[in-house]
Short mmCIF file of C-alpha atoms and ligand atoms in Angstrom, two decimals:
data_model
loop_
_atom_site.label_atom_id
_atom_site.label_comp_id
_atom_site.label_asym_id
_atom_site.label_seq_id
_atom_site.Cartn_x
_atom_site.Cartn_y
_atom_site.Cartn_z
CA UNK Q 61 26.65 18.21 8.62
CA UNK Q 62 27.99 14.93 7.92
CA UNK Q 63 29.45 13.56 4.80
CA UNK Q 64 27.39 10.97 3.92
CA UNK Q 65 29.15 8.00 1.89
CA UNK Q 66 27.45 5.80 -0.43
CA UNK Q 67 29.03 2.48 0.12
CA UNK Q 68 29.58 -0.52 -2.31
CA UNK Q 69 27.58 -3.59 -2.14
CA UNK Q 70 31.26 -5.29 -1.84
CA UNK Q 71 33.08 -6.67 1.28
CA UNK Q 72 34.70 -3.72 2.03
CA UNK Q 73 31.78 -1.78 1.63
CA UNK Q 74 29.96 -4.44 4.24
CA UNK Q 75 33.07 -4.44 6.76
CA UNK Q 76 33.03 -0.38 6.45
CA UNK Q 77 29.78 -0.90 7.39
CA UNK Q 78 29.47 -2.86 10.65
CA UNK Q 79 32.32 -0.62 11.45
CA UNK Q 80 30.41 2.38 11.37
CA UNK Q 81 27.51 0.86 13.12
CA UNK Q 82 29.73 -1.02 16.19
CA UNK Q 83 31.03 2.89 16.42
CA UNK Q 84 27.47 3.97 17.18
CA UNK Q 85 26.87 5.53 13.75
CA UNK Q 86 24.20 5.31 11.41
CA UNK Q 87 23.45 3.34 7.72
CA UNK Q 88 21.05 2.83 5.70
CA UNK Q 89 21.07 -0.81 4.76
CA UNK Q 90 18.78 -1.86 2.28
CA UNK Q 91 15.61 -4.96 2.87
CA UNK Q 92 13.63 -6.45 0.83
CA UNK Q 93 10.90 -4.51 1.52
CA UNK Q 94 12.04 -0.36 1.91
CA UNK Q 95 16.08 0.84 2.63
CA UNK Q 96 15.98 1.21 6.66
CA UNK Q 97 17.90 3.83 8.70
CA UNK Q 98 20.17 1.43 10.69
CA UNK Q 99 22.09 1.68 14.05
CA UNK Q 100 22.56 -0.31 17.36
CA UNK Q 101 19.64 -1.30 19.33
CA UNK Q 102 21.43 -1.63 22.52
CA UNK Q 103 23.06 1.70 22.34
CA UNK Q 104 20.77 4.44 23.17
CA UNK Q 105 22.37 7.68 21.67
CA UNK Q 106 22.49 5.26 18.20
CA UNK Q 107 19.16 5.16 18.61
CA UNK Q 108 18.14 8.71 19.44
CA UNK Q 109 20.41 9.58 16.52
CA UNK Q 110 17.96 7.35 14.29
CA UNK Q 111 14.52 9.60 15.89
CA UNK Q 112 17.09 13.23 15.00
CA UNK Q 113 17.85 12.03 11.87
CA UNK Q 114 14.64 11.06 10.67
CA UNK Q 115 12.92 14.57 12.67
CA UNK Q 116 10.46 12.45 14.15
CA UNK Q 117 7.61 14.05 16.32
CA UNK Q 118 7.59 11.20 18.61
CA UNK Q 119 9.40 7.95 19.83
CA UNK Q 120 7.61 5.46 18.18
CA UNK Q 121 8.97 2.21 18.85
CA UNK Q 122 11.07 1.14 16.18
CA UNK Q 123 11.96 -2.42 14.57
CA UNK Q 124 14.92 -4.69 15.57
CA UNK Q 125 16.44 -6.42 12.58
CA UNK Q 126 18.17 -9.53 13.39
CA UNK Q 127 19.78 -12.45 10.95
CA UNK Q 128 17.70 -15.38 11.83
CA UNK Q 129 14.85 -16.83 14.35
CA UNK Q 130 17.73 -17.96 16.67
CA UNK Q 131 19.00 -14.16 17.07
CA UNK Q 132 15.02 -12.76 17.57
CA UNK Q 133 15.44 -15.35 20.51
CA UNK Q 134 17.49 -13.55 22.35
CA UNK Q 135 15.38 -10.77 23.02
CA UNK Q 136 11.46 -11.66 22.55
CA UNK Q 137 9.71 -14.13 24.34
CA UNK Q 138 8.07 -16.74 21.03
CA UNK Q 139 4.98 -18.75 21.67
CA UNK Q 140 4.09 -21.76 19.40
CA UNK Q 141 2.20 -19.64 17.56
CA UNK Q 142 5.05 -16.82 16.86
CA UNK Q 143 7.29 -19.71 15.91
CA UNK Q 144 5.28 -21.50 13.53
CA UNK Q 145 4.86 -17.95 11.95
CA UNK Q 146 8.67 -17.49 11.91
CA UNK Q 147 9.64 -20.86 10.81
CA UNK Q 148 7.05 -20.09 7.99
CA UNK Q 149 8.20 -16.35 6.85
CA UNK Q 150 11.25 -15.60 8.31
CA UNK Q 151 13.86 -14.11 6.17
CA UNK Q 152 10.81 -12.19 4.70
CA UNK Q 153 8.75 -9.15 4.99
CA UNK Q 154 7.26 -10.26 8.33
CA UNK Q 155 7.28 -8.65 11.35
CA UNK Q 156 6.21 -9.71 14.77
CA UNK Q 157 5.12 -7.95 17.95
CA UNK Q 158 6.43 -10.36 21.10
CA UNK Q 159 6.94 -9.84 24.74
CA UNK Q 160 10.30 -8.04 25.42
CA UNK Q 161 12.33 -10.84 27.13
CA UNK Q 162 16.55 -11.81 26.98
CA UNK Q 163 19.16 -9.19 26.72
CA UNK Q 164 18.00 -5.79 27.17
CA UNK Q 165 18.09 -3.23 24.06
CA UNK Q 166 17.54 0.11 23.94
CA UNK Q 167 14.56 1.48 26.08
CA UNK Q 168 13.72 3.96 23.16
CA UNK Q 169 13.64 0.99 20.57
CA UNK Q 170 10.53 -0.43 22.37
CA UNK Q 171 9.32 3.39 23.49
CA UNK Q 172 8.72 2.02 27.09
CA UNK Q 173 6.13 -0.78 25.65
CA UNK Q 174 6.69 -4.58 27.28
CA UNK Q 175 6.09 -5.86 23.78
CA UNK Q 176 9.53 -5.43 20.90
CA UNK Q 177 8.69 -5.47 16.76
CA UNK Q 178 11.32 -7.73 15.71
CA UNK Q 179 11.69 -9.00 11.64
CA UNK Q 180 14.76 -11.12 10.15
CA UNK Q 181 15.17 -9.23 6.91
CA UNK Q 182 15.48 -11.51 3.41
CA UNK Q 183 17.92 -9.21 1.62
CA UNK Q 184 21.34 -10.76 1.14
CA UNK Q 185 23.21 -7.55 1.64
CA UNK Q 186 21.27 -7.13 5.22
CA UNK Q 187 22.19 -10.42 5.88
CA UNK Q 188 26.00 -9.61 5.03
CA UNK Q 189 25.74 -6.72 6.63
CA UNK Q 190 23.70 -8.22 9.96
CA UNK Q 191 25.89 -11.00 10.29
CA UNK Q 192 29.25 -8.44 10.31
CA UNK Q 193 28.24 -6.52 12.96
CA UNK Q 194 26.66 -9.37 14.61
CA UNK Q 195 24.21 -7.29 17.10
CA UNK Q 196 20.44 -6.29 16.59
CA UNK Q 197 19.91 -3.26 14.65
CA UNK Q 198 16.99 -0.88 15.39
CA UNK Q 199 15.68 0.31 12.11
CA UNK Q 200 12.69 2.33 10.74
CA UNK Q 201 11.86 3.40 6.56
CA UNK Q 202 15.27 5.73 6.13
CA UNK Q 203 13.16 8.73 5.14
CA UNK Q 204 12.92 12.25 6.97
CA UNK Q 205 9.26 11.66 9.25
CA UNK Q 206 6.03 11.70 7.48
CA UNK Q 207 7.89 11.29 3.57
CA UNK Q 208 7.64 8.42 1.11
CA UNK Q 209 9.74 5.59 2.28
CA UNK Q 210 12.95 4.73 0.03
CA UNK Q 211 13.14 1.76 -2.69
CA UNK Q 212 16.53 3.43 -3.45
CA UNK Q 213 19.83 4.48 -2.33
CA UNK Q 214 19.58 8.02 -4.36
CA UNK Q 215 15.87 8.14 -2.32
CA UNK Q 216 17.80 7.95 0.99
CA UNK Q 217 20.46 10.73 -0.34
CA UNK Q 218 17.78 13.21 -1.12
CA UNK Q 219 16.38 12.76 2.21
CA UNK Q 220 18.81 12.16 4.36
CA UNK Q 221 22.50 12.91 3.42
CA UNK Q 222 24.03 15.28 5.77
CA UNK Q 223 22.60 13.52 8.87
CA UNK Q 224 23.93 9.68 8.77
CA UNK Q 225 27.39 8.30 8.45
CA UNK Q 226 25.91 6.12 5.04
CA UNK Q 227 24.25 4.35 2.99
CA UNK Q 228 24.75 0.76 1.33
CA UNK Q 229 24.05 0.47 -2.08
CA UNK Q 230 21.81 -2.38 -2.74
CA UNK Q 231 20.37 -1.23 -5.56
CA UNK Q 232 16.30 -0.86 -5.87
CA UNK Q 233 14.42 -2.95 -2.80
CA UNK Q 234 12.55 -6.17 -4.28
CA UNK Q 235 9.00 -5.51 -2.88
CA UNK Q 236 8.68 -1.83 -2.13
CA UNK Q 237 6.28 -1.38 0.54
CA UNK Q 238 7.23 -2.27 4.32
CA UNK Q 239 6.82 -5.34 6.33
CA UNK Q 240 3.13 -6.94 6.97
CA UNK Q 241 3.11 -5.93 11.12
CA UNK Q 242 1.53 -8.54 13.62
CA UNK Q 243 0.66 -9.39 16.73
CA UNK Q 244 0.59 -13.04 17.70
CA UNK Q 245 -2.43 -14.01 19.82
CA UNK Q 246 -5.93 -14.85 20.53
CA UNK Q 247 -7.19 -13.46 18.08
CA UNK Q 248 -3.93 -12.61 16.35
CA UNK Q 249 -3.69 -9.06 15.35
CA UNK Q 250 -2.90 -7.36 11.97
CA UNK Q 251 -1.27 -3.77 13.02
CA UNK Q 252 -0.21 -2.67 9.42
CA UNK Q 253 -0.72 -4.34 6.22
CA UNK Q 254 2.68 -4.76 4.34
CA UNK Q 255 4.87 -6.88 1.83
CA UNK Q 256 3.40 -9.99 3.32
CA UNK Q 257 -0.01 -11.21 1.93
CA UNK Q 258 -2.45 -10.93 4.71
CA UNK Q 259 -4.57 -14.32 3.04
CA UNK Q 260 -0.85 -16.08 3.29
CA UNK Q 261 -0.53 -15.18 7.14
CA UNK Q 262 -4.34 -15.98 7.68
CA UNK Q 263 -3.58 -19.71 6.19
CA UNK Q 264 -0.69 -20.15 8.56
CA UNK Q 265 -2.78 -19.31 11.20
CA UNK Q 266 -5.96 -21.26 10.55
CA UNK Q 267 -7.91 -18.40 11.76
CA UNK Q 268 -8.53 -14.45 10.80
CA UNK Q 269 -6.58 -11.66 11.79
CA UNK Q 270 -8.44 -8.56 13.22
CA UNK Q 271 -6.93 -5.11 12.29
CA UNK Q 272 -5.52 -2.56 14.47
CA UNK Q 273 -5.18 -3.04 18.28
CA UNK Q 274 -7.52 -2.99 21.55
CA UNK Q 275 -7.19 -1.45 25.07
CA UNK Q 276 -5.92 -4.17 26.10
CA UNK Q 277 -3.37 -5.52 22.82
CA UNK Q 278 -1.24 -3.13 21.53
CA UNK Q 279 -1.90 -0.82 18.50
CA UNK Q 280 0.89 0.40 16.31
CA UNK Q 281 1.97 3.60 17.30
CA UNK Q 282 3.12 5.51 14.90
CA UNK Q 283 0.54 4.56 12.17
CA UNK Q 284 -0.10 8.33 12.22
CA UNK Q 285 -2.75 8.71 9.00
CA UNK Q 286 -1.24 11.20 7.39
CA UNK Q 287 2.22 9.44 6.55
CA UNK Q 288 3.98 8.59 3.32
CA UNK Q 289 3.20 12.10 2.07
CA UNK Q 290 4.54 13.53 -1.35
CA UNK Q 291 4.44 17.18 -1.22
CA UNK Q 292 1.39 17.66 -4.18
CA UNK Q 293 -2.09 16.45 -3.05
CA UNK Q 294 -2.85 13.04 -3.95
CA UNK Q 295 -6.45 11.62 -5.26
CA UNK Q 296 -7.70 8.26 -5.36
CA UNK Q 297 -9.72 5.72 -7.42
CA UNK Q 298 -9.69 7.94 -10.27
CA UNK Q 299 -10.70 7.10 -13.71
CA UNK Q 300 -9.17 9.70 -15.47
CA UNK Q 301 -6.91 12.67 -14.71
CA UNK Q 302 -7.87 16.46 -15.08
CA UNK Q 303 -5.53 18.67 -17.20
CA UNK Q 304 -3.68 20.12 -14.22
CA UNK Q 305 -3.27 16.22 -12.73
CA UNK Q 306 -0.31 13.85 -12.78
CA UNK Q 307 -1.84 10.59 -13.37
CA UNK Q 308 -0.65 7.29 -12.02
CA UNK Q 309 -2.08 4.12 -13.39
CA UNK Q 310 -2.55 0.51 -12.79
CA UNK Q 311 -3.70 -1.81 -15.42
CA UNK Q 312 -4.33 -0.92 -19.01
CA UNK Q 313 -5.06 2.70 -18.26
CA UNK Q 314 -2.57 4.00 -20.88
CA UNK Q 315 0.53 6.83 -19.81
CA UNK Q 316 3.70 6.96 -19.02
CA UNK Q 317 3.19 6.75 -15.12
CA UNK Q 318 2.25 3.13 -14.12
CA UNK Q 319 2.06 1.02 -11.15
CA UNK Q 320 1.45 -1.85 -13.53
CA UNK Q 321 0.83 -2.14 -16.80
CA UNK Q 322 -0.06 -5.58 -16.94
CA UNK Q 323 -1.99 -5.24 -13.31
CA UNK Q 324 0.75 -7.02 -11.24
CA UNK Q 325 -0.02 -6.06 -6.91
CA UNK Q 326 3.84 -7.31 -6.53
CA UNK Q 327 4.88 -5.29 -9.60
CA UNK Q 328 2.82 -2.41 -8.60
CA UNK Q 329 4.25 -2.42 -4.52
CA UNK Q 330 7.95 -2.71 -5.94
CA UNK Q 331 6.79 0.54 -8.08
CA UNK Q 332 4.67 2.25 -5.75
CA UNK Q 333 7.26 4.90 -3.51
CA UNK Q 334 9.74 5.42 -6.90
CA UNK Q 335 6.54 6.38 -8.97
CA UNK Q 336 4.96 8.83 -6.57
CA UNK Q 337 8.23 10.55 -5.94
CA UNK Q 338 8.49 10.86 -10.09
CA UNK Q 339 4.98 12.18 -9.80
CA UNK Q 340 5.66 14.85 -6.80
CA UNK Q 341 8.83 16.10 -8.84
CA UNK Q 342 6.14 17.04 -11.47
CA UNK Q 343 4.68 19.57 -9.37
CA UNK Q 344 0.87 18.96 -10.22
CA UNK Q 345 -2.04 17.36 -8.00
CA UNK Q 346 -1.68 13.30 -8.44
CA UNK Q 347 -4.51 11.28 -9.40
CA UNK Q 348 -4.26 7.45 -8.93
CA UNK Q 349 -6.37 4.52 -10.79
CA UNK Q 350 -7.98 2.18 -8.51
CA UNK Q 351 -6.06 -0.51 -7.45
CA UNK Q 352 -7.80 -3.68 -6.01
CA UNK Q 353 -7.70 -4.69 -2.44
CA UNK Q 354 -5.99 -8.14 -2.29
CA UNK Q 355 -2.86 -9.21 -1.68
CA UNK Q 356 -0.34 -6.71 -1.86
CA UNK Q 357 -3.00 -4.56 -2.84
CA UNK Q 358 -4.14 -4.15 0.94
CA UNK Q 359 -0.78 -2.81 1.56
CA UNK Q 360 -0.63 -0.01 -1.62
CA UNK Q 361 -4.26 1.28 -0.86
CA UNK Q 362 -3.08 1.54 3.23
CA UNK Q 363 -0.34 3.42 1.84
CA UNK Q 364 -2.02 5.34 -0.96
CA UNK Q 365 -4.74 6.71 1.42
CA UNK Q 366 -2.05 8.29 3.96
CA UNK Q 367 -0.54 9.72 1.11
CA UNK Q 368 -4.00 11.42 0.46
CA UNK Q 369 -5.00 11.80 3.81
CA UNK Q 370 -5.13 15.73 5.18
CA UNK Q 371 -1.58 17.24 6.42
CA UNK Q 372 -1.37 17.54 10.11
O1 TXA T 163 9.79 -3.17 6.12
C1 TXA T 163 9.93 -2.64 7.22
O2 TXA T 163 9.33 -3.01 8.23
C2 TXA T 163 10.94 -1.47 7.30
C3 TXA T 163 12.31 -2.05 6.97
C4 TXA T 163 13.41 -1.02 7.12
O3 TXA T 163 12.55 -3.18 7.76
N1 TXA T 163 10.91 -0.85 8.60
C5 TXA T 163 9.89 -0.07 9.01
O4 TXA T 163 10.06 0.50 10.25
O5 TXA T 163 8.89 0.13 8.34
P1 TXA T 163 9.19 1.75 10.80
O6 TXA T 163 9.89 2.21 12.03
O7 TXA T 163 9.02 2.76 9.72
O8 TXA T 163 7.84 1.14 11.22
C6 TXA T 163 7.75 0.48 12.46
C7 TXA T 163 6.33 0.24 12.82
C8 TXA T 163 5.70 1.48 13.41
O9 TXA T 163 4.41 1.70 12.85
C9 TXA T 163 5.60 1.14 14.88
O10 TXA T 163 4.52 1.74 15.46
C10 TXA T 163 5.46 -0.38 14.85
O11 TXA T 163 6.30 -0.78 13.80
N2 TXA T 163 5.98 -0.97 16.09
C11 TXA T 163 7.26 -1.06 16.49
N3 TXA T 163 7.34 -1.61 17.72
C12 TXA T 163 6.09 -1.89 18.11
C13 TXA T 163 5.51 -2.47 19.28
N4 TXA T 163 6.26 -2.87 20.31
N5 TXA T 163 4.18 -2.59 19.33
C14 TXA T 163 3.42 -2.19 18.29
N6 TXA T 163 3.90 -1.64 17.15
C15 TXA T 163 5.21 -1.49 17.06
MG1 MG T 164 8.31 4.42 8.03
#
């Protein structure tokens, strides 16, 4: 076991930081989007440390975090397309699937796949933090495998502590779901719907993005369909809750557990991951109101039907 410290959002806390991650250890930095479970990309026992800490089945191919477009450079090949979409969303909750090209990380980072996920987080902290240890970090959600991803530094503790050097307290993440996940090309790819509007990506692009991969484009492994999975079963699109239910709403549906009262999608994502760990504590089936799929919305219903979805 390791004694997990919960570090200031001060200099210190940032220089103890970069310190612990040019050492090869491990912390969880929060984004704007979900806290991540950071370490080196180029060092590959960091990043094996990031698959044992998390008890993940499988390598998936994890995200490199860098500080700006001219960083992402140096390690993924950018078409004009992938640059007008970075110039565009970058620092944001973005991410983009490029050729692997530049200085080498970490074969486990890219799980043996040509192609590297690389994002240039918004959060000022991960900036700090980024531009200290000056390297690119590899990091996933910084939640054990298959668990609600954390808004929150106590949500990394619970999971977590023991098994990484520490966490930085940022406080509770802005927009609460992960980063929209795509693939430049023709035709441009959506491979998970995230903090990023897809209609705001599609106007960018001029043209539609199709979901999920092909034989020949790459899918996003590790989209496994039962993920982001509170312990009590989880129903959707309800109008009301039985007796024995927890009930989360959205909207004027009345109780204390709601995504939104006033039916805010960006309220509701920032909400999402706190409220249906409050709801799990409870110990009862959860039934969620319908929430409607646009904008952010498209990224709470992905993530509301793995939390449903049937255990593997
Ligand atoms: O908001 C986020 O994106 C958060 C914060 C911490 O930045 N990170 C995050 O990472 O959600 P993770 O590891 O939980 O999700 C990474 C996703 C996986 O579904 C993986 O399959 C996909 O990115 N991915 C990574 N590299 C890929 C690649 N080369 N090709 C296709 N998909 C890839
Ligand atoms: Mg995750």
């Amino acid at each position: 076991m390791i004694d997990t410290r919960l570090l200031p959002a001060t200099p210190e806390g940032v220089a103890e930081a970069a310190r612990i991650l040019a050492g090869g250890g491990l912390v969880a930095l929060p984004t704007e989007t979900v806290y991540g479970l950071a370490g080196d990309a180029r060092n590959d026992r960091a990043v094996a440390r990031i698959f044992e800490a998390k008890g993940r089945p499988q390598f998936n191919p994890l995200i490199v975090h860098v500080p700006d477009l001219e960083a992402a450079c140096r390690y993924a090949r950018f078409d004009a397309e992938a640059l007008r979409l970075a110039e565009t969303f970058w620092p944001g909750p973005l991410t983009l699937v490029l050729p692997l090209e530049g200085e080498p990380v970490s074969p486990l980072v890219s799980a043996g796949l040509p192609t590297v996920a690389i994002r240039v987080p918004a959060h000022p902290l991960a900036q700090r933090l980024m531009r200290a240890f000056g390297g690119p970090l590899a990091a996933p959600s910084a939640n054990p495998s298959g668990r609600v991803s954390p808004t929150r530094p106590e949500h990394v503790l619970e999971g977590l502590a023991g098994r990484i050097e520490a966490v930085l307290d940022g406080g509770a993440c802005e927009v609460g779901v992960e980063s929209t996940i795509v693939a430049p090309g023709d035709p441009p790819l959506l491979l998970r719907p995230g903090g990023l509007p897809v209609e705001a990506l599609e106007d960018c692009i001029g043209q539609p993005l199709i979901t999920g991969g092909s034989s020949e484009r790459p899918s996003a492994p590790g989209q496994l369909s039962s993920h982001y999975a509170p312990d009590a079963p989880v129903r959707l699109g309800a109008t009301e809750a039985a007796p024995d239910e927890t009930w989360i709403g959205f909207g004027r549906t009345g109780g204390p557990l709601n995504l939104s009262p006033g039916g805010d999608l960006v309220e509701a994502a920032a909400n999402l991951f706190h409220l249906l760990r409050q709801a799990d504590r409870l110990g009862r089936p959860i039934a969620v109101a319908p929430v409607p799929e646009r904008g952010l919305g498209r990224a709470i219903n992905d993530r509301l039907r793995r939390a449903a979805s049937p255990r593997p």
